[in-house]
Amino acid sequence: MKKLYFKQDETNINDLYYDAMELLRGDSNDAKEAERLLTKALKLDEHNVQTHVGFAHVYGFLKNKQKAKKHIEEAYWETLKKFPNWR
């Protein structure tokens, strides 16, 4: 397993996201750990677009198209909430 860069008590969503993306360079066990980190990030902020994009990458890596699509849609809708003029 790759070395993670966040501290055990770190609650920074960006650090969790980037560590999760770094784990995707490994095997499926690392993808499961990436999913765990993103789940932690989602609990901190369920409206974070970057986290949903991360899940889409993880589920794409795991070949779970249904879950990947769900998070792509969530990222889209959360983006529209922040930028309603983009409709």
XYZ file of C-alpha atoms in Angstrom:
87
model
C 0.000 0.000 0.000
C 1.245 3.482 -0.805
C 2.270 5.992 1.849
C -0.513 8.470 2.574
C 0.306 12.095 3.183
C -2.399 13.100 5.627
C -2.062 12.799 9.386
C -4.340 10.354 11.148
C -6.311 13.212 12.667
C -6.454 15.214 9.437
C -9.934 16.310 8.435
C -9.034 18.303 5.351
C -11.284 17.228 2.489
C -8.708 18.186 -0.132
C -6.020 16.038 1.490
C -8.402 13.083 1.665
C -9.297 13.556 -2.016
C -5.695 13.790 -3.228
C -4.606 10.828 -1.122
C -7.491 8.815 -2.560
C -6.509 9.741 -6.112
C -2.894 8.769 -5.404
C -4.089 5.342 -4.224
C -5.725 4.696 -7.594
C -2.281 4.150 -9.052
C -2.178 0.865 -7.128
C -4.323 -2.243 -7.156
C -7.972 -2.841 -6.261
C -7.118 -3.032 -2.544
C -5.815 0.507 -2.836
C -9.021 1.498 -4.626
C -10.997 0.219 -1.652
C -8.856 2.367 0.641
C -9.438 5.316 -1.701
C -13.174 4.671 -1.397
C -12.827 4.714 2.401
C -11.009 8.064 2.340
C -13.635 9.582 0.052
C -16.394 8.282 2.302
C -14.709 10.108 5.164
C -14.515 13.281 3.036
C -18.179 12.958 2.069
C -19.159 12.771 5.738
C -17.337 16.068 6.284
C -19.157 17.767 3.380
C -21.774 15.879 1.386
C -21.995 18.724 -1.152
C -18.307 18.726 -2.133
C -18.081 18.349 -5.914
C -14.466 17.188 -5.834
C -15.373 14.278 -3.564
C -18.087 13.093 -5.960
C -15.614 13.337 -8.848
C -13.204 11.246 -6.801
C -15.865 8.592 -6.267
C -16.526 8.554 -10.018
C -12.818 7.821 -10.573
C -12.757 5.107 -7.903
C -15.836 3.365 -9.258
C -14.532 3.683 -12.791
C -11.335 1.994 -11.625
C -13.418 -0.750 -9.982
C -15.541 -1.034 -13.148
C -18.759 -0.197 -11.290
C -20.431 1.945 -13.957
C -23.654 2.392 -12.017
C -21.988 3.909 -8.950
C -19.630 5.973 -11.121
C -22.599 7.420 -13.014
C -24.392 8.225 -9.740
C -21.456 10.284 -8.510
C -20.989 12.019 -11.861
C -24.619 13.104 -11.626
C -24.159 14.209 -8.001
C -21.111 16.282 -9.006
C -23.120 17.859 -11.822
C -26.043 18.824 -9.571
C -23.796 20.127 -6.803
C -21.968 22.248 -9.381
C -25.274 23.675 -10.608
C -26.198 24.594 -7.040
C -23.012 26.652 -6.782
C -23.269 28.116 -10.290
C -26.984 28.276 -11.165
C -26.355 30.456 -14.233
C -24.648 27.515 -15.956
C -27.997 25.938 -16.802
